[in-house]
XYZ file of C-alpha atoms in Angstrom:
420
model
C -25.523 -69.958 84.372
C -22.370 -68.313 85.661
C -21.240 -68.785 89.413
C -18.875 -66.230 90.959
C -17.263 -67.111 94.293
C -15.705 -64.575 96.765
C -14.082 -65.526 100.015
C -13.187 -63.398 102.932
C -12.439 -63.003 106.627
C -15.345 -60.404 107.375
C -18.700 -61.925 107.062
C -20.501 -58.788 108.634
C -19.336 -56.784 105.627
C -20.851 -59.339 103.069
C -24.064 -59.498 105.070
C -24.283 -55.705 105.288
C -23.993 -55.411 101.469
C -26.970 -57.743 100.876
C -29.078 -56.315 103.705
C -28.450 -52.799 102.368
C -29.741 -53.768 99.064
C -32.998 -55.108 100.755
C -33.423 -51.801 102.537
C -33.121 -49.851 99.202
C -35.763 -52.184 97.650
C -33.185 -53.668 95.150
C -33.119 -57.089 96.611
C -35.185 -59.557 98.736
C -34.206 -62.325 101.015
C -35.607 -65.647 99.541
C -34.707 -68.228 102.238
C -32.487 -68.829 105.392
C -31.217 -72.257 105.794
C -29.800 -73.532 109.059
C -31.475 -70.851 111.231
C -33.770 -71.441 114.031
C -36.389 -68.745 113.106
C -38.383 -68.568 109.904
C -36.971 -66.322 107.181
C -39.681 -63.641 107.579
C -39.029 -63.393 111.376
C -35.299 -63.064 111.276
C -33.688 -59.628 112.162
C -30.451 -58.440 111.085
C -28.884 -59.250 114.555
C -30.370 -62.739 114.380
C -28.493 -63.339 111.197
C -25.129 -61.766 112.194
C -25.024 -63.325 115.652
C -25.718 -66.900 114.226
C -22.902 -66.483 111.780
C -20.557 -65.030 114.372
C -21.045 -67.852 116.773
C -19.814 -70.154 114.118
C -16.824 -68.012 113.110
C -15.797 -67.770 116.974
C -15.394 -71.553 116.882
C -12.205 -71.124 114.802
C -10.482 -67.848 115.206
C -7.379 -69.247 113.536
C -9.091 -69.420 110.268
C -7.800 -66.869 107.774
C -11.025 -66.951 105.711
C -14.383 -67.584 107.240
C -16.883 -66.235 104.801
C -18.442 -67.376 101.473
C -20.185 -65.035 99.078
C -21.630 -66.632 95.925
C -23.445 -64.954 93.062
C -25.283 -67.173 90.608
C -26.084 -65.343 87.355
C -28.694 -66.425 84.667
C -29.282 -65.478 81.146
C -31.440 -62.400 80.464
C -34.002 -64.653 78.564
C -34.667 -66.869 81.627
C -37.759 -66.045 83.634
C -37.159 -67.952 86.900
C -39.692 -67.539 89.830
C -38.566 -67.540 93.498
C -39.434 -71.079 94.101
C -37.073 -72.243 91.283
C -34.248 -69.865 92.564
C -34.511 -71.226 96.052
C -34.205 -74.823 94.658
C -31.264 -73.941 92.497
C -29.482 -72.377 95.494
C -30.112 -75.327 97.769
C -28.952 -77.634 95.000
C -25.739 -75.723 94.354
C -24.899 -75.577 98.117
C -25.299 -79.245 98.432
C -23.076 -80.000 95.490
C -20.274 -77.728 96.645
C -20.401 -79.284 100.267
C -22.141 -76.403 102.045
C -25.653 -78.017 102.452
C -25.264 -78.424 106.079
C -23.880 -74.847 106.625
C -26.131 -71.986 107.622
C -26.673 -69.781 104.594
C -29.011 -66.958 103.330
C -30.288 -66.431 99.859
C -30.947 -62.999 98.389
C -32.569 -62.210 94.911
C -31.124 -58.985 93.562
C -32.871 -56.811 91.072
C -30.196 -54.122 90.230
C -28.943 -55.725 87.058
C -30.253 -56.531 83.583
C -30.014 -60.311 84.234
C -31.557 -62.437 86.965
C -29.258 -63.295 89.655
C -28.982 -64.434 93.329
C -26.528 -63.940 96.181
C -25.689 -66.571 98.763
C -23.983 -65.671 102.167
C -22.493 -68.551 104.208
C -19.613 -69.304 106.390
C -17.012 -72.292 105.975
C -16.851 -72.965 109.757
C -18.665 -75.950 110.951
C -20.605 -76.563 114.153
C -17.551 -78.407 115.639
C -15.036 -75.624 114.681
C -13.653 -77.412 111.713
C -13.080 -75.434 108.436
C -14.213 -76.358 105.105
C -11.428 -75.727 102.584
C -12.355 -73.277 99.785
C -9.047 -73.659 97.862
C -9.815 -73.837 94.087
C -13.478 -74.228 94.885
C -14.430 -72.123 91.863
C -12.555 -74.412 89.458
C -13.440 -77.696 90.966
C -16.608 -78.044 93.062
C -18.392 -75.036 91.740
C -17.698 -75.638 88.102
C -18.920 -79.258 88.361
C -22.157 -78.090 90.128
C -22.700 -75.424 87.585
C -22.706 -77.828 84.667
C -24.993 -80.314 86.448
C -27.451 -77.580 87.380
C -27.627 -76.194 83.893
C -28.825 -79.727 82.660
C -30.995 -80.490 85.642
C -32.944 -77.183 85.370
C -32.579 -76.790 81.683
C -30.685 -73.459 81.992
C -28.988 -71.555 79.207
C -25.322 -72.867 79.251
C -22.499 -70.508 80.017
C -20.148 -72.484 77.996
C -19.224 -70.488 74.666
C -18.245 -71.900 71.257
C -14.612 -71.204 71.826
C -14.452 -72.936 75.066
C -14.375 -69.904 77.344
C -16.911 -69.142 79.924
C -18.190 -65.819 81.089
C -21.329 -63.716 81.379
C -22.288 -61.143 78.655
C -21.199 -57.719 79.580
C -23.694 -54.964 79.066
C -22.461 -51.359 78.704
C -23.864 -48.789 81.099
C -26.483 -46.571 79.517
C -25.492 -43.165 80.986
C -28.922 -41.682 80.094
C -30.687 -44.298 82.250
C -28.344 -43.627 85.227
C -30.005 -41.444 87.720
C -27.431 -39.249 89.086
C -27.310 -40.725 92.550
C -24.631 -42.804 94.263
C -26.623 -45.955 94.634
C -27.874 -46.064 90.996
C -24.407 -45.262 89.558
C -22.746 -47.777 91.791
C -25.021 -50.591 90.880
C -24.457 -49.923 87.084
C -20.731 -49.830 87.566
C -20.701 -53.007 89.567
C -22.094 -55.187 86.904
C -19.339 -54.112 84.538
C -16.602 -54.460 87.033
C -17.539 -58.048 88.223
C -17.145 -59.251 84.569
C -14.192 -57.186 83.359
C -11.869 -57.327 86.360
C -11.962 -61.106 86.321
C -12.208 -62.011 82.677
C -9.839 -59.594 81.038
C -5.923 -59.707 81.315
C -4.506 -56.078 81.537
C -1.190 -54.907 82.881
C -1.863 -51.185 83.616
C -4.409 -48.665 84.438
C -4.691 -47.361 80.793
C -5.087 -50.934 79.527
C -7.848 -51.552 82.094
C -9.526 -48.380 80.997
C -9.358 -49.241 77.335
C -11.760 -52.193 78.222
C -13.910 -50.269 80.567
C -14.416 -47.422 78.101
C -16.067 -49.931 75.896
C -18.745 -50.283 78.465
C -18.949 -46.475 79.401
C -16.870 -46.734 82.539
C -13.537 -45.203 83.552
C -11.237 -45.731 86.524
C -10.123 -42.244 87.396
C -7.036 -41.265 89.547
C -7.587 -37.508 89.184
C -4.984 -35.026 88.113
C -1.392 -35.522 89.017
C -1.338 -32.571 91.453
C -4.659 -33.588 93.119
C -4.949 -35.025 96.610
C -6.594 -38.106 95.237
C -3.674 -39.000 93.017
C -1.101 -38.395 95.747
C -2.823 -40.575 98.252
C -3.210 -43.385 95.722
C -7.092 -43.115 95.599
C -9.213 -44.256 92.815
C -12.782 -43.322 91.670
C -15.005 -45.032 89.136
C -17.097 -42.845 86.737
C -19.881 -43.349 84.236
C -19.103 -41.902 80.699
C -21.629 -40.659 78.220
C -21.689 -41.198 74.405
C -19.155 -38.427 73.988
C -16.763 -39.687 76.546
C -17.673 -37.107 79.185
C -17.739 -38.230 82.811
C -21.348 -37.910 84.327
C -23.182 -39.011 87.368
C -21.657 -39.210 90.992
C -18.199 -40.621 91.271
C -17.860 -43.812 93.546
C -14.771 -44.539 95.517
C -13.248 -47.976 94.735
C -13.288 -48.843 98.451
C -17.193 -48.564 98.451
C -17.520 -51.570 96.184
C -17.647 -54.927 98.008
C -15.020 -56.539 95.794
C -12.712 -53.589 96.667
C -11.277 -52.764 93.236
C -8.826 -50.265 94.671
C -5.463 -49.230 93.127
C -3.532 -51.415 95.474
C -5.790 -54.448 94.403
C -5.302 -53.542 90.645
C -1.493 -53.169 90.828
C -1.299 -56.853 92.107
C -3.556 -57.762 89.137
C -1.282 -55.852 86.809
C 1.807 -58.069 87.864
C -0.209 -61.332 87.521
C -1.741 -60.510 84.162
C 1.695 -59.473 82.656
C 2.496 -63.136 82.657
C -0.968 -64.432 81.963
C -1.446 -62.493 78.823
C 2.092 -63.108 77.258
C 1.102 -66.373 75.582
C -1.654 -64.506 73.452
C 0.785 -61.722 72.033
C 1.782 -63.623 68.883
C -1.972 -64.343 67.940
C -2.760 -60.681 68.202
C 0.259 -59.570 66.243
C -0.741 -61.942 63.391
C -4.194 -60.583 63.357
C -3.310 -56.964 63.278
C -0.386 -57.558 60.884
C -2.596 -59.371 58.341
C -4.923 -56.105 58.208
C -1.902 -53.881 57.745
C -0.483 -56.036 54.839
C -3.170 -54.240 52.697
C -3.533 -51.080 54.740
C -7.103 -49.696 54.825
C -7.508 -46.025 53.449
C -8.289 -44.554 56.854
C -8.062 -45.203 60.605
C -11.918 -45.710 60.686
C -11.639 -48.592 58.074
C -8.750 -50.001 60.057
C -10.905 -50.199 63.208
C -13.730 -51.519 61.350
C -11.640 -54.405 59.909
C -10.424 -55.449 63.323
C -13.831 -55.360 64.791
C -14.747 -58.141 62.359
C -11.963 -60.240 64.096
C -13.654 -59.257 67.465
C -10.639 -56.936 68.255
C -11.512 -53.505 69.489
C -9.207 -50.605 68.884
C -9.152 -47.842 71.481
C -7.389 -44.579 70.481
C -5.761 -42.152 73.053
C -6.150 -38.651 72.122
C -4.862 -35.281 73.309
C -6.697 -32.303 74.185
C -6.635 -30.983 70.642
C -7.835 -34.462 69.245
C -4.416 -35.544 68.042
C -3.888 -39.341 68.297
C -0.892 -40.286 70.324
C -1.562 -43.890 71.462
C -3.530 -47.102 70.470
C -4.598 -50.001 72.510
C -5.842 -53.349 71.227
C -8.479 -55.319 73.097
C -8.836 -59.004 71.987
C -12.169 -60.300 73.075
C -11.317 -63.786 71.781
C -8.579 -64.219 74.380
C -9.640 -61.439 76.868
C -6.204 -59.883 76.464
C -5.263 -56.052 76.250
C -2.024 -54.850 74.732
C -0.737 -51.348 74.096
C 0.305 -50.987 70.450
C 3.920 -50.093 71.102
C 4.244 -53.117 73.338
C 3.413 -55.413 70.394
C 6.019 -53.626 68.247
C 6.868 -50.352 66.588
C 4.793 -51.454 63.375
C 1.604 -51.750 65.593
C 1.962 -48.292 67.326
C -0.423 -45.429 66.587
C 2.245 -43.612 64.597
C 3.075 -46.437 62.378
C -0.672 -47.384 61.702
C -1.502 -43.802 60.972
C 1.385 -43.451 58.462
C 0.472 -46.633 56.589
C -3.272 -45.628 56.357
C -2.325 -42.234 55.204
C 0.288 -43.573 52.685
C -2.299 -46.067 51.315
C -4.671 -43.030 50.769
C -2.085 -40.997 48.927
C -0.895 -43.861 46.806
C -4.302 -44.709 45.509
C -4.335 -44.072 41.728
C -6.692 -41.468 40.395
C -9.646 -42.976 38.664
C -9.264 -43.225 34.854
C -12.270 -41.482 33.133
C -13.358 -42.440 29.733
C -12.334 -40.126 26.877
C -15.091 -37.787 25.837
C -15.444 -36.910 22.172
C -15.431 -33.176 21.280
C -18.790 -31.910 20.212
C -19.538 -28.491 18.814
C -21.714 -26.604 21.210
C -24.087 -24.060 20.189
C -23.008 -20.553 21.128
C -24.659 -19.482 24.285
C -26.388 -16.236 24.929
C -23.383 -14.883 26.776
C -20.887 -15.639 23.978
C -23.307 -13.947 21.486
C -23.708 -10.930 23.714
C -19.794 -10.678 24.066
C -19.338 -10.705 20.203
C -21.926 -7.979 19.801
C -20.086 -5.878 22.320
C -16.847 -6.190 20.560
C -18.427 -5.383 17.163
C -20.097 -2.243 18.773
C -16.843 -0.852 20.064
C -15.169 -1.362 16.635
C -18.084 0.679 14.954
C -19.506 -2.229 13.105
C -23.323 -2.697 12.864
C -24.155 -6.219 14.235
C -27.146 -6.431 11.783
C -25.261 -6.003 8.634
C -23.179 -8.862 6.874
C -19.725 -8.918 8.171
C -16.795 -9.419 5.628
C -13.346 -10.358 6.546
C -12.165 -6.723 5.822
C -14.775 -5.413 8.443
C -13.930 -7.934 10.983
C -12.593 -6.110 14.043
C -9.021 -6.853 15.200
C -8.810 -9.006 18.394
C -5.476 -9.787 19.703
C -4.600 -13.457 20.244
C -3.858 -14.294 23.870
C -0.231 -14.706 24.509
C -0.151 -18.450 25.529
C -1.790 -19.403 22.189
C 0.444 -17.477 19.847
C 2.479 -19.480 17.493
C 6.217 -18.658 17.639
C 7.914 -18.350 14.250
C 11.173 -20.233 14.002
C 14.155 -17.947 13.310
C 16.253 -18.876 10.237
C 19.786 -19.316 11.068
C 22.263 -17.228 8.974
C 24.709 -19.172 6.963
C 28.224 -18.096 7.261
C 30.029 -17.455 4.075
C 32.956 -19.819 3.693
């Protein structure tokens, strides 16, 4: 199980997000804890008014909403009763058992998951601290719930946690905004949090592996000038398909302003992993593969993806390395000149040129029977010379045929001796 926590100061927005999913038939509400009415009888206004009565008790609180998603492995088939029990157990363990909360079961992803909406403002106006809740209370609760409910553990062999990211299948995306948005959301939720990227091209190097791109538009476009950002789905050939979705339409708000702050933070976070990536790439380049394709395959075995940047004519002008082991992204030239696209291309090309030509076994000369063509050619020569081809040919009747110039043997000239 993977737990993701988002906090904010606008609980109406979080509630609207989940209720909209219900209206589209992409989610259902499972339970409402701490509400007077039964779950089936609650209207949207009953829900929002109940939450706002709590948040109004402490208007000084900078954050008053909690939005949690609990994600389960694709192999797990959990019924609604089990999901409700897991949600109730989780909220108790993180200290929100007495708070009002709503549990929604979403169907718009390839894995089962639920969303929980709550507030951290108590009945007496006190605020529940949510500082480092994800690393402390939530992480502890997650591990205990995995054991208690016999769930697939999120802990990986290398000690890192995270959910499996599934690439968007462009052929399955119906070209409508809601379908495209749902497909992109699943990728963004994992990539934006797990990977350490320090620029938009570095982020796109990761997103392109899952058929997504963050698009600012052309430099002279209005979108680029106002600092806007769209997210698009890519097909197998890298073409943009489907309806573009504005960054501000996603509930996590992955706007350019949000990303620029991530770039600054990630610049420092990814630095400790630079040397490890340099060693991995340098090891492959010690015995350079014969082509760029073989170079990419060699690094793929080390769980490192190579993303090439190409011009309009298909010319490679840049290279980016995505290390899935450490979840870091580095541009080739940032690692060093020897890791840049130009240097790698030169090494692979040089290795291809310097490969010795294969030594073939010597073949013994064998007399070959004269072919029909050679016999016909000889008869033609005799006919032109006035010799009957049926009679026996002697040396004096053999027609003269000049020797080709390259095969003529040059006679050595005798040097004249000077009389002394």
